[in-house]
XYZ file of C-alpha atoms in Angstrom:
584
model
C 0.000 0.000 0.000
C 2.880 2.427 0.695
C 4.700 1.765 -2.563
C 1.635 0.996 -4.698
C 2.550 -2.639 -5.281
C -0.105 -4.623 -7.137
C -1.060 -8.125 -5.961
C -2.351 -10.685 -8.478
C -3.903 -14.142 -8.210
C -5.834 -16.354 -10.597
C -8.987 -14.196 -10.198
C -7.526 -10.781 -10.890
C -5.247 -7.926 -9.877
C -5.638 -5.975 -6.607
C -4.403 -2.599 -5.474
C -3.768 -2.536 -1.673
C -4.285 1.274 -1.678
C -7.972 0.723 -2.465
C -10.241 -0.132 0.446
C -12.381 -2.607 -1.516
C -9.312 -4.481 -2.761
C -7.828 -4.636 0.772
C -11.155 -5.937 2.129
C -11.314 -8.635 -0.526
C -7.700 -9.680 0.066
C -8.321 -9.915 3.820
C -11.404 -12.094 3.349
C -9.538 -14.416 0.973
C -6.647 -14.711 3.441
C -8.997 -15.532 6.333
C -10.793 -18.196 4.299
C -7.480 -19.704 3.131
C -6.209 -19.846 6.721
C -9.412 -21.540 7.885
C -9.194 -24.053 5.061
C -5.548 -24.805 5.894
C -6.423 -25.270 9.563
C -9.167 -27.759 8.691
C -6.735 -29.669 6.468
C -4.220 -29.877 9.317
C -6.887 -31.134 11.711
C -7.972 -33.838 9.288
C -4.393 -34.937 8.639
C -3.610 -35.047 12.384
C -6.805 -37.008 13.054
C -5.930 -39.497 10.325
C -2.394 -39.910 11.683
C -3.632 -40.428 15.260
C -6.185 -42.955 14.004
C -3.383 -44.990 12.423
C -1.332 -44.579 15.612
C -4.102 -46.031 17.778
C -4.505 -48.934 15.369
C -0.746 -49.565 15.489
C -0.455 -49.299 11.703
C 1.454 -46.013 11.671
C 4.874 -46.560 10.139
C 7.686 -45.077 12.157
C 11.353 -44.979 11.285
C 12.747 -48.147 12.840
C 16.042 -48.112 14.766
C 19.034 -50.151 13.706
C 18.422 -53.811 14.442
C 14.769 -53.818 13.317
C 13.678 -54.208 9.691
C 10.268 -53.760 8.047
C 9.348 -56.337 5.407
C 7.373 -55.716 2.247
C 4.119 -56.834 3.879
C 4.611 -54.286 6.704
C 5.634 -56.744 9.429
C 8.718 -55.955 11.518
C 11.476 -58.463 12.255
C 14.943 -58.334 13.716
C 17.764 -57.498 11.336
C 18.742 -60.727 9.541
C 22.410 -59.849 10.078
C 23.400 -61.803 13.211
C 26.341 -59.508 13.924
C 23.959 -56.554 14.156
C 21.747 -58.475 16.579
C 24.659 -59.641 18.734
C 26.186 -56.163 18.931
C 22.927 -54.565 20.081
C 22.430 -57.364 22.625
C 25.982 -56.742 23.849
C 25.231 -53.040 24.380
C 22.210 -53.844 26.555
C 24.107 -56.515 28.487
C 27.058 -54.212 29.229
C 24.762 -51.347 30.252
C 23.001 -53.644 32.731
C 26.414 -54.633 34.095
C 28.296 -51.317 34.041
C 25.393 -48.953 34.669
C 26.288 -45.970 32.443
C 26.600 -45.151 28.745
C 30.094 -43.758 29.193
C 31.361 -47.003 30.726
C 29.804 -48.969 27.874
C 31.487 -46.574 25.442
C 34.880 -47.134 27.036
C 34.352 -50.892 26.952
C 33.399 -50.923 23.250
C 36.284 -48.678 22.265
C 38.742 -50.683 24.357
C 37.596 -53.896 22.654
C 37.512 -52.132 19.250
C 33.839 -52.951 18.686
C 31.993 -50.619 16.250
C 28.237 -50.061 16.287
C 25.884 -50.663 13.350
C 24.031 -47.593 12.061
C 21.381 -47.769 9.330
C 21.513 -44.796 6.999
C 18.171 -43.055 6.423
C 19.376 -40.524 3.862
C 22.104 -39.724 1.396
C 23.632 -41.848 -1.318
C 23.861 -44.904 0.954
C 20.314 -44.728 2.298
C 19.066 -48.075 3.544
C 22.552 -49.506 4.086
C 23.940 -50.568 7.481
C 27.317 -48.967 8.170
C 29.676 -49.857 10.997
C 30.931 -46.781 12.823
C 32.953 -46.118 15.936
C 30.825 -46.129 19.055
C 29.811 -42.775 20.519
C 28.080 -41.786 23.727
C 25.081 -40.444 21.780
C 24.727 -43.667 19.769
C 24.728 -45.810 22.920
C 22.200 -43.495 24.582
C 19.950 -43.732 21.513
C 19.983 -47.537 21.753
C 19.408 -47.731 25.499
C 16.614 -45.142 25.570
C 14.638 -46.361 22.538
C 11.460 -48.237 23.582
C 11.283 -50.014 20.212
C 14.029 -52.387 21.406
C 11.626 -53.415 24.201
C 8.996 -54.300 21.565
C 6.840 -51.218 22.185
C 5.300 -48.900 19.633
C 5.488 -45.403 21.121
C 4.171 -42.172 19.598
C 4.661 -38.725 21.080
C 8.086 -38.961 22.702
C 8.750 -35.561 21.135
C 5.896 -33.041 20.819
C 5.749 -29.567 19.315
C 6.110 -26.631 21.692
C 6.593 -23.268 19.866
C 7.357 -21.515 23.161
C 10.608 -23.449 23.462
C 11.735 -22.936 19.880
C 15.052 -21.175 19.374
C 15.949 -19.788 15.928
C 18.514 -21.882 14.126
C 17.892 -24.926 16.350
C 14.900 -26.857 14.959
C 15.026 -29.615 17.603
C 14.332 -27.110 20.380
C 10.738 -26.755 19.178
C 10.084 -30.476 19.798
C 11.306 -31.262 23.317
C 11.337 -34.753 24.794
C 8.302 -35.462 26.932
C 8.118 -37.555 30.121
C 6.692 -41.038 29.772
C 3.431 -40.012 31.430
C 2.736 -37.558 28.578
C 3.415 -39.896 25.657
C 0.409 -39.939 23.334
C 0.263 -43.679 22.673
C 2.137 -46.741 23.966
C 1.405 -50.225 22.615
C 3.394 -53.229 23.779
C 4.463 -56.355 21.858
C 4.363 -54.695 18.453
C 8.024 -55.263 17.504
C 10.352 -58.201 18.231
C 12.034 -57.293 21.516
C 15.728 -57.273 22.381
C 14.944 -56.611 26.065
C 11.914 -56.862 28.324
C 9.796 -53.781 29.052
C 10.739 -53.857 32.742
C 14.414 -53.779 31.810
C 13.717 -50.734 29.627
C 12.055 -49.011 32.613
C 15.050 -49.903 34.786
C 17.397 -48.480 32.160
C 15.485 -45.177 32.115
C 15.671 -45.004 35.899
C 19.413 -45.715 35.794
C 19.961 -42.980 33.211
C 18.032 -40.453 35.296
C 20.027 -41.370 38.399
C 23.287 -41.063 36.476
C 22.307 -37.586 35.294
C 21.487 -36.453 38.839
C 24.667 -37.970 40.250
C 26.775 -36.338 37.524
C 25.400 -32.903 38.345
C 25.697 -33.221 42.103
C 29.036 -34.979 42.559
C 32.462 -33.577 41.730
C 35.109 -36.215 42.084
C 38.869 -36.232 41.827
C 41.389 -38.946 41.115
C 42.616 -41.140 43.919
C 46.236 -40.126 43.517
C 49.242 -42.297 44.191
C 49.727 -44.240 47.403
C 52.091 -42.128 49.501
C 53.776 -42.485 52.862
C 51.508 -41.702 55.765
C 49.480 -43.336 58.496
C 46.117 -43.001 56.692
C 45.662 -46.158 54.619
C 42.564 -44.847 52.798
C 44.221 -41.696 51.458
C 42.580 -40.814 48.132
C 39.735 -43.311 48.575
C 37.524 -41.593 51.146
C 34.511 -39.669 49.791
C 32.135 -37.498 51.802
C 28.670 -38.995 51.912
C 27.141 -35.545 52.468
C 28.424 -33.555 49.467
C 30.211 -36.164 47.310
C 33.681 -34.558 47.398
C 36.873 -36.357 48.307
C 37.997 -35.943 51.909
C 41.531 -34.882 52.769
C 43.694 -35.584 55.797
C 44.630 -33.471 58.784
C 47.670 -34.778 60.673
C 47.626 -33.521 64.251
C 47.732 -35.308 67.577
C 45.061 -37.537 66.046
C 44.672 -37.938 62.277
C 41.247 -37.179 60.805
C 39.558 -37.467 57.416
C 38.020 -34.030 56.825
C 35.669 -32.609 54.172
C 35.612 -28.821 53.919
C 34.952 -28.496 50.167
C 31.750 -26.486 50.715
C 33.582 -24.276 53.176
C 36.188 -23.437 50.548
C 33.795 -23.076 47.613
C 30.770 -21.303 49.084
C 31.977 -20.323 52.565
C 29.686 -22.931 54.084
C 30.200 -25.142 57.079
C 32.496 -28.135 57.231
C 30.562 -31.250 56.202
C 32.094 -33.752 58.565
C 35.269 -35.054 60.161
C 36.050 -38.675 61.009
C 38.761 -40.201 63.157
C 41.204 -42.076 60.942
C 41.790 -45.099 63.192
C 38.110 -45.943 63.596
C 37.503 -45.832 59.824
C 40.670 -47.690 58.829
C 40.004 -50.491 61.310
C 36.543 -51.388 59.981
C 37.672 -51.135 56.345
C 40.709 -53.358 56.956
C 38.479 -55.899 58.705
C 36.093 -55.874 55.729
C 39.101 -56.302 53.410
C 40.212 -59.383 55.344
C 36.668 -60.729 55.204
C 36.640 -60.267 51.426
C 39.687 -62.493 50.928
C 38.465 -65.267 53.186
C 37.806 -68.684 51.603
C 34.078 -68.135 52.172
C 34.195 -65.502 49.418
C 35.650 -67.872 46.818
C 32.177 -68.819 45.583
C 31.582 -65.178 44.685
C 34.961 -65.116 42.931
C 33.997 -68.177 40.906
C 30.834 -66.356 39.837
C 32.880 -63.367 38.674
C 35.264 -65.611 36.707
C 32.323 -67.406 35.080
C 30.801 -64.075 34.104
C 34.095 -62.930 32.590
C 34.383 -66.215 30.701
C 30.908 -65.698 29.224
C 31.900 -62.174 28.226
C 34.987 -63.481 26.429
C 32.830 -65.953 24.527
C 30.658 -63.046 23.362
C 33.738 -61.114 22.215
C 35.086 -64.165 20.405
C 31.798 -64.538 18.538
C 31.856 -60.835 17.674
C 35.371 -61.042 16.195
C 34.501 -64.169 14.216
C 31.482 -62.412 12.735
C 33.586 -59.347 11.845
C 36.141 -61.579 10.164
C 33.445 -63.363 8.151
C 32.017 -60.030 7.041
C 35.446 -58.736 5.984
C 36.110 -61.969 4.056
C 32.753 -61.726 2.276
C 33.293 -58.086 1.283
C 36.783 -58.919 -0.026
C 35.442 -61.830 -2.126
C 32.569 -59.655 -3.410
C 35.012 -56.929 -4.484
C 37.136 -59.579 -6.198
C 34.146 -60.966 -8.117
C 33.101 -57.476 -9.199
C 36.616 -56.768 -10.437
C 36.849 -60.072 -12.331
C 33.431 -59.519 -13.909
C 34.257 -56.161 -15.528
C 35.499 -55.793 -19.087
C 39.313 -55.328 -18.902
C 39.173 -52.784 -21.692
C 36.905 -50.538 -19.607
C 39.778 -49.153 -17.560
C 37.704 -46.376 -15.924
C 35.501 -48.924 -14.156
C 38.273 -51.493 -13.718
C 40.531 -49.010 -11.893
C 37.774 -48.092 -9.454
C 36.900 -51.743 -8.759
C 40.578 -52.590 -8.339
C 41.003 -49.841 -5.741
C 37.894 -51.053 -3.925
C 39.224 -54.621 -3.929
C 42.546 -53.474 -2.505
C 40.762 -51.469 0.170
C 38.684 -54.495 1.215
C 41.821 -56.635 1.335
C 43.497 -54.113 3.648
C 40.415 -54.126 5.863
C 40.475 -57.925 5.899
C 44.153 -57.970 6.906
C 43.542 -55.386 9.646
C 40.579 -57.355 10.980
C 42.630 -60.553 10.955
C 45.451 -58.832 12.882
C 43.017 -57.437 15.444
C 41.432 -60.861 15.844
C 44.823 -62.511 16.345
C 45.727 -59.845 18.890
C 42.504 -60.579 20.757
C 43.245 -64.309 20.771
C 46.739 -63.597 22.107
C 45.342 -61.844 25.201
C 45.752 -63.939 28.377
C 42.686 -65.904 29.343
C 41.553 -65.562 32.946
C 42.347 -68.727 34.906
C 39.727 -70.930 36.458
C 39.616 -71.296 40.227
C 41.483 -74.591 40.424
C 42.046 -76.453 43.714
C 45.606 -75.111 43.733
C 44.355 -71.526 43.461
C 41.844 -72.183 46.201
C 44.648 -73.382 48.451
C 46.685 -70.259 47.637
C 43.762 -67.996 48.506
C 43.276 -69.880 51.748
C 46.956 -69.442 52.580
C 46.787 -65.701 51.857
C 43.660 -65.205 53.960
C 45.356 -66.925 56.906
C 48.761 -65.255 56.722
C 47.974 -61.729 55.523
C 46.362 -60.474 58.803
C 49.444 -61.628 60.722
C 51.842 -60.007 58.259
C 49.712 -56.850 58.261
C 50.265 -56.288 61.971
C 53.852 -57.533 62.070
C 55.355 -54.405 60.509
C 56.802 -56.333 57.536
C 54.407 -54.612 55.094
C 55.025 -50.903 54.527
C 52.336 -48.231 54.442
C 52.351 -47.783 50.625
C 52.170 -51.559 50.183
C 49.130 -51.736 52.465
C 47.482 -48.953 50.478
C 48.130 -50.760 47.195
C 46.655 -53.949 48.634
C 43.503 -52.105 49.694
C 43.204 -50.402 46.296
C 43.426 -53.765 44.550
C 39.895 -54.498 45.824
C 38.437 -51.159 46.981
C 37.312 -48.386 44.639
C 35.855 -45.902 47.142
C 34.983 -45.545 50.805
C 31.962 -43.281 51.385
C 31.504 -41.875 54.891
C 28.274 -40.531 56.355
C 27.984 -39.565 60.020
C 24.748 -40.853 61.529
C 25.468 -39.742 65.103
C 28.446 -38.262 66.973
C 29.741 -41.784 67.682
C 28.330 -43.622 64.633
C 29.599 -43.348 61.044
C 28.178 -45.325 58.142
C 31.055 -46.672 56.042
C 30.075 -47.755 52.518
C 32.904 -49.734 50.898
C 32.564 -49.773 47.099
C 34.525 -52.682 45.638
C 36.113 -52.603 42.197
C 33.451 -55.051 40.988
C 30.774 -52.380 41.569
C 29.265 -54.130 44.606
C 29.396 -52.482 47.985
C 29.452 -53.367 51.671
C 28.019 -51.196 54.445
C 29.613 -51.345 57.888
C 29.502 -49.021 60.879
C 32.434 -47.352 62.625
C 32.393 -46.235 66.246
C 34.757 -43.266 66.594
C 35.697 -41.755 69.928
C 33.843 -38.673 71.153
C 34.828 -36.079 73.727
C 31.870 -36.527 76.094
C 29.864 -39.553 77.154
C 26.598 -37.658 76.717
C 27.364 -37.309 72.973
C 27.159 -41.080 72.525
C 24.024 -42.300 70.794
C 23.347 -44.970 73.450
C 24.210 -42.769 76.429
C 20.620 -42.765 77.706
C 20.472 -46.544 77.600
C 23.784 -46.775 79.445
C 22.528 -44.444 82.185
C 19.398 -46.549 82.676
C 21.503 -49.690 82.784
C 23.817 -48.202 85.429
C 20.787 -47.430 87.592
C 19.467 -50.973 87.241
C 22.811 -52.521 88.141
C 23.165 -50.198 91.133
C 19.822 -51.410 92.448
C 21.037 -55.003 92.070
C 23.917 -54.298 94.437
C 26.864 -54.305 91.982
C 29.815 -52.058 92.672
C 31.464 -49.724 90.123
C 33.954 -52.268 88.802
C 31.297 -54.908 88.372
C 28.980 -52.434 86.639
C 31.749 -51.331 84.241
C 32.579 -54.940 83.379
C 28.902 -55.798 82.799
C 28.357 -52.754 80.566
C 31.430 -53.645 78.497
C 30.071 -57.169 78.050
C 26.770 -55.723 76.819
C 28.536 -53.637 74.134
C 28.735 -50.229 75.817
C 31.922 -48.162 75.882
C 33.228 -44.914 77.284
C 33.705 -41.802 75.195
C 37.394 -42.300 74.396
C 37.753 -46.009 75.131
C 36.615 -49.217 73.518
C 35.275 -50.385 76.905
C 33.531 -48.839 79.910
C 35.932 -47.523 82.537
C 35.108 -47.302 86.246
C 35.335 -43.495 86.237
C 32.476 -43.315 83.707
C 30.212 -45.296 86.030
C 31.182 -43.123 88.998
C 30.425 -39.910 87.096
C 26.996 -41.173 86.114
C 26.142 -42.185 89.681
C 27.331 -38.913 91.191
C 25.469 -36.857 88.582
C 22.193 -38.636 89.399
C 22.807 -39.030 93.171
C 22.751 -42.800 92.944
C 24.664 -44.538 95.719
C 25.724 -48.129 95.793
C 23.622 -50.387 97.972
C 26.669 -51.327 100.043
C 27.281 -47.727 101.064
C 23.590 -47.041 101.558
C 23.110 -50.050 103.835
C 26.034 -49.030 106.035
C 23.910 -46.204 107.470
C 21.039 -48.544 108.430
C 20.488 -49.763 112.008
C 18.731 -52.954 110.988
C 18.701 -55.051 107.836
C 16.036 -57.714 107.467
C 15.292 -57.559 111.208
C 18.916 -57.989 112.252
C 21.122 -55.442 113.951
C 24.081 -53.924 112.178
C 27.097 -53.162 114.350
C 26.364 -49.481 113.829
C 22.704 -49.886 114.811
C 23.417 -52.048 117.879
C 26.084 -49.627 119.108
C 23.572 -46.781 118.888
C 20.919 -48.832 120.634
C 23.217 -49.697 123.566
C 25.080 -46.400 123.644
C 28.390 -48.111 122.996
C 30.992 -47.673 120.298
C 30.857 -49.714 117.102
C 34.425 -50.832 117.828
C 33.301 -52.370 121.132
C 30.604 -54.376 119.322
C 33.212 -55.670 116.799
C 35.438 -56.782 119.695
C 32.547 -58.770 121.189
C 32.096 -60.473 117.843
C 35.738 -61.526 117.698
C 36.028 -62.678 121.366
C 32.927 -64.864 121.097
C 30.651 -62.887 123.419
C 28.224 -62.861 120.489
C 27.938 -66.541 119.451
C 28.719 -67.335 115.807
C 25.340 -68.986 115.190
C 23.688 -65.593 115.694
C 25.976 -63.810 113.193
C 25.797 -63.430 109.371
C 27.185 -61.271 106.571
C 25.098 -58.951 104.415
C 25.874 -60.019 100.795
C 25.403 -56.486 99.439
C 27.525 -54.562 101.941
C 29.533 -57.317 103.733
C 28.360 -55.912 107.086
C 28.020 -58.064 110.203
C 24.359 -58.741 111.032
C 23.409 -59.711 114.606
C 20.128 -61.347 115.567
C 17.882 -59.209 117.769
C 17.923 -61.406 120.890
C 17.665 -60.271 124.521
C 20.249 -62.766 125.769
C 22.825 -61.371 123.322
C 22.147 -57.811 124.419
C 22.345 -58.831 128.099
C 25.641 -60.628 127.528
C 27.173 -57.569 125.860
C 25.982 -55.237 128.655
C 27.186 -57.624 131.368
C 30.605 -57.771 129.786
C 30.694 -53.999 129.542
C 29.735 -53.420 133.225
C 32.231 -56.026 134.383
C 35.072 -54.167 132.692
C 33.839 -50.888 134.093
C 33.974 -52.154 137.715
C 37.346 -53.825 137.234
C 38.828 -50.640 135.806
C 39.479 -52.292 132.454
C 39.667 -50.521 129.180
C 36.482 -49.320 127.573
C 36.881 -51.483 124.511
C 37.648 -54.608 126.575
């Protein structure tokens, strides 16, 4: 309208400067937009109808092939099937795509990838494994036999110019439009696919939250777990503080964000429980688990052997095919013959390289079986190593190397001031959880301090003295703050704090016990000294048949008899008249 541009269609020519022409153009545009919208709705409805029937044809991942009649089968190439099965098996074992990637690249195993475009569309190419390729295999529900529609859905609000995929974000499983099971031949079960998704989500969370460092070399020092200890609160490695007592300390948050120190653990308490678990791991009782590991590794080698044999067969076939193509061309047609000759030479080089790699694989040492001789050696090690460990014949770095041969990490998490959860992660990926009991500064900081106080009260009421109470508490698993057992002073402090007195001392102040006189009570009753009453016991004035010992306080108990009292008074008056000593 500003520049007087004319607009033409099949019906005529329009001038935007004229009101009638602008009105007509606007009406045509509105009708065209409505018609286009209706067409889109009909096409979407038709597509969703085919989706619900399960007849909608999706692009199949590598390893699945659609036949002419529309049915889907596994790829007829056995090497493709075995490689995909190997990826799922290693992910279930190793637990992350990156570990599977390292395994495949270490074993020189490529992944099959079907081309969906370009000059080689429809062909299956073998390419070096990548993290994205492994993730695409593990996260694709088609390998679990499920037809899924709506994993990605359009969302214009999230579109970023120049990045088309941003407009179709991945949706959570709950928002998928349609899921139909048992449509495709499955490589894994549906539950395994769900477990794989959960594992991937956990790996993503753990990667974001945990920052880990390398263990470092085993150096001189008293701490045997140097480089292995990880904080169970923040996920960072703990370092050592060598003072009067060595501690594993985590202050990563304090350094990074000026936060508080996560935790500190006494070195001796942690090292002791880990060393004990290490000795338990090499005991003969664990040989059955070792046999299981060796059997699993043997099965894995069989899978690798089959993979290399299939690769060699493929390379041999491609070399023979290139040879036949070269022999079938007219020799005079040098343009084609030169190309086929180069291709034949290339396939021969690939065949030779594959043969060399296969021979190198066969030359690798095979893991031994657990023979009776090996069992006897393990038994000998499990019996002699604890003795050598404490004899001083093994140096600190050697002990650290021995621990690292089986232990990958030691994760500490303080549950209470005197309780630390120690999670020992073995190199196999399994873990063992034990509990360490470090020393604390005060008894009241111990988690079972209340129970110990109640137990002290009960034992006091039963007439036990401090030494007996301390011994009984030690037998029941209690300990003092800085000792592995209960010391007498701990019991005394508890009694004094609660004003609990031993029965023996309490009974000494009584005049009568069970109807019998104590020496203290009888002396008060007669107005004599307690020493005088003791003398009458020893000289026989008080007959032995009327005497007994209190088992709780070891006090003399005298029967309340008139003849005994009269005999004591008569003896006393006799000495008084004769001018004898007061105490006889």
